[in-house]
Coordinates of C-alpha atoms and ligand atoms in Angstrom, one line a residue:
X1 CA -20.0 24.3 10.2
X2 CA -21.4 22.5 7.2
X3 CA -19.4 20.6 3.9
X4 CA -20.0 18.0 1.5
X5 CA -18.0 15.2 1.9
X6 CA -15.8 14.7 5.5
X7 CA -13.0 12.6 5.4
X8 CA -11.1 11.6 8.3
X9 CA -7.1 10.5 7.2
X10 CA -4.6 13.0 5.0
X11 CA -3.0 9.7 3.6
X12 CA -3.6 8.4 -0.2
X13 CA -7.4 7.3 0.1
X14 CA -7.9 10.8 1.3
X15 CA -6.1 13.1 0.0
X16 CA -7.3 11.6 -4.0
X17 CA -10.5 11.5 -2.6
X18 CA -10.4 14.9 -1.8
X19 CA -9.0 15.6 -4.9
X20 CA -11.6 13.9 -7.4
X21 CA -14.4 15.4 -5.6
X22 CA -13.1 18.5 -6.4
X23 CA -12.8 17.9 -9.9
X24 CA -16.2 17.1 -9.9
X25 CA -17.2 20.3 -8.1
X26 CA -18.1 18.4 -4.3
X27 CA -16.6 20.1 -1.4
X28 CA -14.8 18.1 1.0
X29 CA -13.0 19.1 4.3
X30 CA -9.6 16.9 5.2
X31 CA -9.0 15.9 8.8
X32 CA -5.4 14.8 10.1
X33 CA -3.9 14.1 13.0
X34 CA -0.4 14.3 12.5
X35 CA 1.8 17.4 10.7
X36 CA 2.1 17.6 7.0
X37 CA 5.8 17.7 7.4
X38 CA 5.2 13.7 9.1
X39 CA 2.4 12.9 6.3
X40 CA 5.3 13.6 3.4
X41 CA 7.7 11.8 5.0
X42 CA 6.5 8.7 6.1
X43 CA 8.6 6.0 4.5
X44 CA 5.6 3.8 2.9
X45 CA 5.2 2.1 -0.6
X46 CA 7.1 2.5 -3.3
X47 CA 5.2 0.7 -6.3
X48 CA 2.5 2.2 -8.3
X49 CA 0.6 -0.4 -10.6
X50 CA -0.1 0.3 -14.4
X51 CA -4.0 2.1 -13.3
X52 CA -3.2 3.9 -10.8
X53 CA -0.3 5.6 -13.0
X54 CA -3.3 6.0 -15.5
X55 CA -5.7 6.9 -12.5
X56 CA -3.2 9.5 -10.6
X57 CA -2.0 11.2 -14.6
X58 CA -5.7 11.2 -15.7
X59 CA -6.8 13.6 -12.9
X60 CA -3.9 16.1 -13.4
X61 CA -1.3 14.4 -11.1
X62 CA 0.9 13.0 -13.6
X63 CA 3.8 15.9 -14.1
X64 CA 6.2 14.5 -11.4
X65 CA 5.4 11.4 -11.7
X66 CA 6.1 11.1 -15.3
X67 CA 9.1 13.4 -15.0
X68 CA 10.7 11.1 -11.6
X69 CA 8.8 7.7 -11.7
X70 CA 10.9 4.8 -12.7
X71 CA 9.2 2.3 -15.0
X72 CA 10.0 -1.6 -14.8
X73 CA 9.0 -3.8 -17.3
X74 CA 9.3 -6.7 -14.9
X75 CA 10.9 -8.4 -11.5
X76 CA 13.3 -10.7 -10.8
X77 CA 12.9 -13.8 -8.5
X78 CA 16.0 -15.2 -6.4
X79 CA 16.4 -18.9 -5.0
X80 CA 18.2 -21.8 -5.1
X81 CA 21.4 -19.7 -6.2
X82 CA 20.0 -18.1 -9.3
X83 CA 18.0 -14.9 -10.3
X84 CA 15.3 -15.3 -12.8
X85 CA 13.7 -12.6 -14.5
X86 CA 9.5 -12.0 -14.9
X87 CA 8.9 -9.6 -17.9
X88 CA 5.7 -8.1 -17.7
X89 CA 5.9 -6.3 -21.0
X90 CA 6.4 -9.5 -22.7
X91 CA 3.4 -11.5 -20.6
X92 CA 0.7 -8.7 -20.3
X93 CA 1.0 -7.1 -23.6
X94 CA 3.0 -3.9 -22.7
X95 CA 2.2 -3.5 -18.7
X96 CA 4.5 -2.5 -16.2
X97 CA 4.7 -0.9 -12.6
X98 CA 6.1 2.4 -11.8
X99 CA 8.7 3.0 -9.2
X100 CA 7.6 6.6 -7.3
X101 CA 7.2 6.4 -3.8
X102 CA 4.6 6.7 -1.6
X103 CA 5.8 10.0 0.2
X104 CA 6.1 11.7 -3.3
X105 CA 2.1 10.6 -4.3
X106 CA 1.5 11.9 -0.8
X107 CA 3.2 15.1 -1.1
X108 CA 1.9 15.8 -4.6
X109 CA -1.7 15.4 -3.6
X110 CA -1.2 18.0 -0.7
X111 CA 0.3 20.5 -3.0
X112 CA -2.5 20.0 -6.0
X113 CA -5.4 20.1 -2.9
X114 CA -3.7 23.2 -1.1
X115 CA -3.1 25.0 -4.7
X116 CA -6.6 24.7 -5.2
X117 CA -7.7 26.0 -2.1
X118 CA -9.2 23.0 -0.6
X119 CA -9.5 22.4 3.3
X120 CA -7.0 19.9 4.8
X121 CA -6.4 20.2 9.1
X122 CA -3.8 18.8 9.9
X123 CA -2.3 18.0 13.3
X124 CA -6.3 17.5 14.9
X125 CA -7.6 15.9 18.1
X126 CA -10.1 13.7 19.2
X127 CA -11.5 13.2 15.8
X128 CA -14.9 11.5 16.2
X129 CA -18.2 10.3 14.0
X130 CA -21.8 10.5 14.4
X131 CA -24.9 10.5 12.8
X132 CA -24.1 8.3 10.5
X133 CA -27.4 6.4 9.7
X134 CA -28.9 10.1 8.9
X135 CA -28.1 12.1 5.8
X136 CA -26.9 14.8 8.1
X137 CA -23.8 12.7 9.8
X138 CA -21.3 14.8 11.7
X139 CA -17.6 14.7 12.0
X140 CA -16.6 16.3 15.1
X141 CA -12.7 17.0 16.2
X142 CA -10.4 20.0 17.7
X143 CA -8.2 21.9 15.4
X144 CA -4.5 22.3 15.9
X145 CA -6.2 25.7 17.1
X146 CA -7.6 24.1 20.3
X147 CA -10.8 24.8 19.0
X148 CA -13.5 22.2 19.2
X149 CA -15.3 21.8 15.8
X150 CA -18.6 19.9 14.6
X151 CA -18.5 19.8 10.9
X152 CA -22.0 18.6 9.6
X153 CA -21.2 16.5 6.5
X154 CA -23.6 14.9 3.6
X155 CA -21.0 11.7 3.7
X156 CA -18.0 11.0 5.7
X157 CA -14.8 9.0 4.4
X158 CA -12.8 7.1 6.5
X159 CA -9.9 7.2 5.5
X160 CA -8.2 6.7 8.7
X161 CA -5.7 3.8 8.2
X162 CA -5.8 0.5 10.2
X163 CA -5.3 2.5 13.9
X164 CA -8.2 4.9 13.1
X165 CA -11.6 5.8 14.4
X166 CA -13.8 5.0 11.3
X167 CA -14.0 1.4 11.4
X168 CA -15.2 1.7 15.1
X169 CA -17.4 3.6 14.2
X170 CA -19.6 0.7 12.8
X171 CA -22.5 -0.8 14.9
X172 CA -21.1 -3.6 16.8
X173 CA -22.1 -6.6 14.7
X174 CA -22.2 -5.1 11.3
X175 CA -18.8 -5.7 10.3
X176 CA -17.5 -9.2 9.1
X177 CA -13.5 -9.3 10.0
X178 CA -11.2 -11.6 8.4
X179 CA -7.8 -11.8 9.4
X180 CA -4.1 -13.3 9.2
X181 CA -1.0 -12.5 11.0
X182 CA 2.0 -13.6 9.8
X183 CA 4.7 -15.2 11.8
X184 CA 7.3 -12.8 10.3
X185 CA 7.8 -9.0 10.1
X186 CA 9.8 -6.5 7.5
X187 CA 12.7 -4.5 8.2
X188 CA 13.4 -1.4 5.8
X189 CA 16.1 0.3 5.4
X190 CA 16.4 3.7 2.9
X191 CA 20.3 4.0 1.8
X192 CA 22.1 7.2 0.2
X193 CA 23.6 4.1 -2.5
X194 CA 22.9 3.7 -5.6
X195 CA 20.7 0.5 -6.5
X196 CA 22.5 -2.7 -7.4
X197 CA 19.6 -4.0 -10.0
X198 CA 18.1 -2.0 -12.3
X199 CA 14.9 -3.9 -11.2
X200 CA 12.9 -5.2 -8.0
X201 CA 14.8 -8.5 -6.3
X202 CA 11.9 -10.6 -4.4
X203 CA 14.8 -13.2 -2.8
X204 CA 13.7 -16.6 -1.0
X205 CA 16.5 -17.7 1.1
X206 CA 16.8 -20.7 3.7
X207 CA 18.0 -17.4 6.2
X208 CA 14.7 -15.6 4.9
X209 CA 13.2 -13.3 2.9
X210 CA 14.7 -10.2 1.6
X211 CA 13.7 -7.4 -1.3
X212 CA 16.0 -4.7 -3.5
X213 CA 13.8 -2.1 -4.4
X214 CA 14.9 1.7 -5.0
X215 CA 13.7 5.0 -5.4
X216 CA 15.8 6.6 -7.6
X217 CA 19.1 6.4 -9.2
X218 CA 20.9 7.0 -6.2
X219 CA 18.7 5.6 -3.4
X220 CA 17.8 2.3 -2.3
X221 CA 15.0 0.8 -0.6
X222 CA 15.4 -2.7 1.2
X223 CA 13.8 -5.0 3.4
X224 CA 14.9 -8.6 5.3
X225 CA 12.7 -10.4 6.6
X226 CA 12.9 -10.8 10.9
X227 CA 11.1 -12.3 14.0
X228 CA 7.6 -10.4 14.2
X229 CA 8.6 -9.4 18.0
X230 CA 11.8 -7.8 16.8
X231 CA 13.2 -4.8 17.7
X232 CA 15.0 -1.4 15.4
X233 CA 17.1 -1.6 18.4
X234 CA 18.7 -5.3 17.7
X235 CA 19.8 -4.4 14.1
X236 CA 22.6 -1.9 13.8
X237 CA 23.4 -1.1 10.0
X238 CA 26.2 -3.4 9.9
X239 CA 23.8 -6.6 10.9
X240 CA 21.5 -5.3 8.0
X241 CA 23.6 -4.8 5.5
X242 CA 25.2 -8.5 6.6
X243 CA 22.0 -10.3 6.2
X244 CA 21.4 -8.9 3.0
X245 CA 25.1 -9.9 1.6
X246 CA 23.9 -13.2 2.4
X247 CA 20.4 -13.7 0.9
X248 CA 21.2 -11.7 -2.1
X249 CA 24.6 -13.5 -2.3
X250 CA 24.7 -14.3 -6.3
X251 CA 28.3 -15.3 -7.9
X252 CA 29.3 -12.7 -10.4
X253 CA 27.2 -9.7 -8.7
X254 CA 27.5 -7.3 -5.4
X255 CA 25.5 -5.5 -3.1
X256 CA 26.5 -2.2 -2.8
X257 CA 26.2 -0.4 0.6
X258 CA 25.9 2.7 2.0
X259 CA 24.5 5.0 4.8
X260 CA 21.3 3.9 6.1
X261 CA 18.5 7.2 6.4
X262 CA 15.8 5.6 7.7
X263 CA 15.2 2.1 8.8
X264 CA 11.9 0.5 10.7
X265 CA 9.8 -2.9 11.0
X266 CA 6.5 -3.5 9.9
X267 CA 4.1 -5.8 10.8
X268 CA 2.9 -8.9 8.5
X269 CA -1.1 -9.2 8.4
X270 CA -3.9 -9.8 5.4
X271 CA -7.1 -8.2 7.0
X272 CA -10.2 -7.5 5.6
X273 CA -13.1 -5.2 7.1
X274 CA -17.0 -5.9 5.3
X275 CA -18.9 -4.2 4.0
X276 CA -17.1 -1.0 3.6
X277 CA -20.0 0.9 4.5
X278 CA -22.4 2.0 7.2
X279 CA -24.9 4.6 6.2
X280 CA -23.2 8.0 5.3
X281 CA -20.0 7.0 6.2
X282 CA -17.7 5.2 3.4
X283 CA -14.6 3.4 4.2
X284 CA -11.7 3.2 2.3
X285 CA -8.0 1.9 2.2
X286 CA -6.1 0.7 5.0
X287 CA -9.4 1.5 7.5
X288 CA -11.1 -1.0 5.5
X289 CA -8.2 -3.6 4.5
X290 CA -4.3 -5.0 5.5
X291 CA -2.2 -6.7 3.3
X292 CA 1.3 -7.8 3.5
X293 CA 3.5 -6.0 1.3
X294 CA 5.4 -8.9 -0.5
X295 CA 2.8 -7.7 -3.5
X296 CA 3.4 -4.4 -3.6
X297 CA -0.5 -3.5 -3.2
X298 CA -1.8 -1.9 -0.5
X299 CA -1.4 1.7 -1.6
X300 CA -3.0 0.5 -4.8
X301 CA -5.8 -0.2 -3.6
X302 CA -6.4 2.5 -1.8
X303 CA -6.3 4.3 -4.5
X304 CA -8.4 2.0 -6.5
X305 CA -11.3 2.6 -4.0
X306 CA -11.1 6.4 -3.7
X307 CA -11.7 6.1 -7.5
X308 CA -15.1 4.1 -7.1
X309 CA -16.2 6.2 -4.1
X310 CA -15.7 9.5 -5.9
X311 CA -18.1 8.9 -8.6
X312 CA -20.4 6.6 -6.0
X313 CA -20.9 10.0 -4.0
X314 CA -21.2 12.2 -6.7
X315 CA -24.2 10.3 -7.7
X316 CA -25.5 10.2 -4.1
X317 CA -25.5 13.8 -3.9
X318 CA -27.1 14.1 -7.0
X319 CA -30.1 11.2 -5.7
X320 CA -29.1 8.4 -7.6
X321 CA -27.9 6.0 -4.5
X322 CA -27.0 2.9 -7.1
X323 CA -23.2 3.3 -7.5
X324 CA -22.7 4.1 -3.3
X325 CA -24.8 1.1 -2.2
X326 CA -22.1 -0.8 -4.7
X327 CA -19.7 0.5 -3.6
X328 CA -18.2 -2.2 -0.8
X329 CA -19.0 -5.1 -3.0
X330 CA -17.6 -3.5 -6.3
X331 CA -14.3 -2.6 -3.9
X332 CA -14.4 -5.7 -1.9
X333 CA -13.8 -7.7 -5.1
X334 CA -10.7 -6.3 -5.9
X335 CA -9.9 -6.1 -2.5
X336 CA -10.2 -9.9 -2.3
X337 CA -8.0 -10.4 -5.6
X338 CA -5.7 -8.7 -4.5
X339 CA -5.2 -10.1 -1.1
X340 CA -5.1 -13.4 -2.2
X341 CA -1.9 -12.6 -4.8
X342 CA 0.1 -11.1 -1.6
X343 CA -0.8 -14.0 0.4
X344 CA 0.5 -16.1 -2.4
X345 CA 3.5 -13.8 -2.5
X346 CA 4.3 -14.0 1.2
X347 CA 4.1 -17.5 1.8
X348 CA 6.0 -18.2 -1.9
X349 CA 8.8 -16.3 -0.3
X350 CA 9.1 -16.2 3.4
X351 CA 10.7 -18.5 5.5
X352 CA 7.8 -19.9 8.0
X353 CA 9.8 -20.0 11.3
X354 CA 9.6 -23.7 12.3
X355 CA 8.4 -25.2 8.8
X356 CA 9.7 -28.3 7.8
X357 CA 11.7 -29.5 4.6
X358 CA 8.6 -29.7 2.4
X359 CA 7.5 -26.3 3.1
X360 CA 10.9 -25.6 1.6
X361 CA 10.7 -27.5 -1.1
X362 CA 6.4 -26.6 -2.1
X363 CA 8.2 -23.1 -2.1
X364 CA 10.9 -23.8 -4.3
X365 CA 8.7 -25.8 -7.0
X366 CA 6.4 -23.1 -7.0
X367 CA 9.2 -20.7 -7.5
X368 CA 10.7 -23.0 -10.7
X369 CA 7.7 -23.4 -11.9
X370 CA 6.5 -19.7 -12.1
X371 CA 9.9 -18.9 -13.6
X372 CA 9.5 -21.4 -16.4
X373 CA 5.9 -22.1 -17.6
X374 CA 4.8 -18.9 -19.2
X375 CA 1.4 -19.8 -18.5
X376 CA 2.5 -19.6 -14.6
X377 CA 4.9 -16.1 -14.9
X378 CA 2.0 -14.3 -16.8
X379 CA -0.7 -15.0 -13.9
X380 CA 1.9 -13.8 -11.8
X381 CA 2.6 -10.5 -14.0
X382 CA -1.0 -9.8 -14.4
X383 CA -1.7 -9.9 -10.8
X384 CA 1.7 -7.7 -10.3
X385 CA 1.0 -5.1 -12.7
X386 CA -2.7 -4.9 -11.7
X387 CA -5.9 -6.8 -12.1
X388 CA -8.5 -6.3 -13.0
X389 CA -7.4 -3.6 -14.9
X390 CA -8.7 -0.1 -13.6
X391 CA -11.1 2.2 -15.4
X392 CA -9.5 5.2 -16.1
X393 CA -9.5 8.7 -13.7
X394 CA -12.5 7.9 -11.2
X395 CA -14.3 5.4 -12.8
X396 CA -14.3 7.6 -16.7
Ligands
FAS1 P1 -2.8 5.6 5.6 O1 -2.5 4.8 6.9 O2 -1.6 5.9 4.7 O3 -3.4 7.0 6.0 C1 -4.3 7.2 7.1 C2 -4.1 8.6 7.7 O4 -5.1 8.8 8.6 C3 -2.8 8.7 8.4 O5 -2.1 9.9 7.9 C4 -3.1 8.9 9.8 O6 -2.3 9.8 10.5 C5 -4.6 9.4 9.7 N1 -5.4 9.2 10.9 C6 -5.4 8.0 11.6 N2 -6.4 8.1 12.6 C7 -6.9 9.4 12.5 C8 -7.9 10.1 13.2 N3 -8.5 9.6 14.3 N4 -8.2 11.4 12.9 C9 -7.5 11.9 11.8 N5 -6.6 11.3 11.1 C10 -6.3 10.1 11.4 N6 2.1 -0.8 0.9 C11 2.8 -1.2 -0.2 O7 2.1 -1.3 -1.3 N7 4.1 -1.4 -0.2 C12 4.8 -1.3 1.0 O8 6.0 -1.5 1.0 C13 4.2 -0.8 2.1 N8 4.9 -0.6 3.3 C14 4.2 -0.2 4.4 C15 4.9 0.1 5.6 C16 4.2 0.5 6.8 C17 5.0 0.8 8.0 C18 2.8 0.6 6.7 C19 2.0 1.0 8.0 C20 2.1 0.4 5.5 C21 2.8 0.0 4.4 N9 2.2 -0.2 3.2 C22 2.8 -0.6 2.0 C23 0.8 0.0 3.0 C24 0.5 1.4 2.9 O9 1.2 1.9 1.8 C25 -0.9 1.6 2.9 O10 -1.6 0.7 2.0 C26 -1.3 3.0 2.5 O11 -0.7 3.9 3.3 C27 -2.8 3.1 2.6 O12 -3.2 4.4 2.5 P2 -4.4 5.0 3.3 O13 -5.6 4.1 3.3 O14 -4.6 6.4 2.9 O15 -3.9 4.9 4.9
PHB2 C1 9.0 -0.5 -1.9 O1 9.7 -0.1 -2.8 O2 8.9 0.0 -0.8 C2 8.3 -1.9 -2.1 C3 8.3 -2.4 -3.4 C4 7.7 -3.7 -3.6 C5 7.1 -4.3 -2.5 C6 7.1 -3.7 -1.3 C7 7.7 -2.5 -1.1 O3 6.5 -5.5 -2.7

């Protein structure tokens, strides 16, 4: 079996990878090991940043999300007993984010790359990669048929997330890894309530961290910070909903409650892979890079790569090899940007289990500050709405 392009992962990186291929006439194949029906459902992100609104519309995804998304023109920040407000309309010149949620990106991708006839497996085995310092490299796996496939490729993506096989794939020595784990962890809940802000809540609290977000009018999203070893199991909905009372506790204003739909914990790590690339096969998103989600990023940037590797392979394909031996360093940049504002983010916010009273109060002068100097809020905004500003669809 032959294609153009392999990519391993049916998540954001490869589903709009497979996506602006197409549009520029490459052939890819999708590999994925788990069900669509998981894919679309998976309770991820929920913050799209001023490009990739521009990136996702530009390339003909933009009906839904235009029609559903939720635009904010800024956050709010919570300490100390009061709520201040960050307007990024005001401190970028007109930037904002948009509120539409990862499983909606996810499940518009797979409708637009289905509609258009293009090849996604889901629900594979034993996806594996070879060949990958020739221009023949092979992507090898066993459909949900039980049938044992060796697709011969012209590049491979791996698009795999942080638990995939892509990264592995790499020579042993190639890759540089550098990595922090936090000593705190997220727990999210989804509740049939409506939202209690019209926008985002970042709240630093001497109990810990905890964030209002939403996904729609009548939906909310939030997350308390816990004990990295925690468990779903210690925190029935009534201890959630009591934590947050608490940190969001502002005189004058209420948290509404409601039934809890989903609720999990995620892990707290910055982690980046380099370089992104070994031969034929390209990395991108999670596979390649981990940040915390205090700053709202990681989807963003995986779909800030897949919009440099689309027009790097294009041009590989066509025998210019410029833009794909770029491609990690051109990534990596943004990549580094942008972990570096979450990190900032995180350790603004969290409570560091053990720190002492200056830790406290570093985080609490940073917090007055960025909420007073204008100079302070709009580094803040830019980094929040996006920076550096993508190009528009795939590089255009
Ligand atoms: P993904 O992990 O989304 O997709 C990788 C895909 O590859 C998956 O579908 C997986 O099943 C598949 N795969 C793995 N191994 C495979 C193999 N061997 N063969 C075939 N397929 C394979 N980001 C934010 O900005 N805000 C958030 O609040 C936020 N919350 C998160 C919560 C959780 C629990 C996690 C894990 C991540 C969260 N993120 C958040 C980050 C998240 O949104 C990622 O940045 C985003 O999903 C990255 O997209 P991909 O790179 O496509 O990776
Ligand atoms: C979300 O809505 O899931 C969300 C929003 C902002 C973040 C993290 C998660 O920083």
């Amino acid at each position: 079996m032959r294609t153009q392009v392999g990519i391993v992962g049916a998540g954001p990186a490869g589903l709009l990878l497979s996506h602006l291929l197409a549009l520029r006439g490459i052939e890819s194949v999708v590999v994925e090991t788990r069900s669509r029906a998981y894919c679309e459902a998976r309770q991820r992100a929920g913050v799209l940043e001023d490009g990739s609104v521009r990136l996702l519309s530009e390339s003909g995804l933009g009906d839904r999300l235009a029609a559903e998304g939720l635009v904010h023109g800024g956050i709010y920040l919570q300490f100390d007993g009061q709520r201040r407000h960050i307007d990024f309309r005001d401190l970028t010149g007109g930037r904002t984010v948009t509120v539409y949620a990862q499983t909606e990106v996810v499940k518009d991708l797979i409708a637009a790359r289905l509609a258009a006839g293009g090849a996604i497996e889901f629900e594979v085995t034993d996806t594996a990669v070879s060949r990958l310092d020739t221009d023949r490299p092979v992507l090898s796996y066993t459909g949900a048929d039980g049938i044992r496939r060796d697709l011969e490729c012209d590049v491979i993506a791996g698009c795999d997330g942080f638990h995939g096989i892509c990264r592995p794939a790499f020579p042993p020595g190639l890759a540089s890894v550098r990595e922090r784990e936090y000593p705190y962890a997220w727990l999210g809940i989804l509740a049939d309530v409506p939202p209690s802000t019209d926008e985002l809540i970042y709240a630093h609290h001497r109990d810990g961290f905890a964030l209002h977000s939403l996904r729609s009018p009548t939906i909310s999203r939030l997350y308390l910070q816990v004990d990295p070893d925690e468990s779903i199991e210690n925190w029935p909905d009534e201890r959630i909903w009591e934590h947050l009372q608490r940190r969001f506790a502002l005189p004058g204003w209420s948290l509404r409650e409601g039934p809890v739909l989903d609720k999990g914990i995620t892990p707290m790590r910055s982690f980046v892979s380099a370089p992104m690339r070994y031969g034929r096969l390209f990395l991108a998103g999670d596979a390649a890079h981990i940040v915390p989600p205090t700053g709202a990023k990681g989807l963003n940037l995986a779909l800030a790569d897949v919009a440099v590797l689309a027009p790097a392979i294009d041009a590989l394909l066509r025998g210019d090899g410029g833009p794909a031996d770029a491609y990690s360093d051109t990534c990596l940049a943004r990549v580094w940007r942008s972990t570096h504002f979450s990190w900032w983010m995180t350790t603004m916010l969290h409570r560091e289990p053990g720190a002492d009273e200056m830790t406290a109060q570093l985080q609490l002068s940073q917090l007055r500050y960025v909420t007073s100097s204008r100079a302070a809020a709009a580094s803040l905004a830019e980094n929040y709405t996006g920076y550096p500003e993508l190009p528009g669809a795939a590089g255009t």
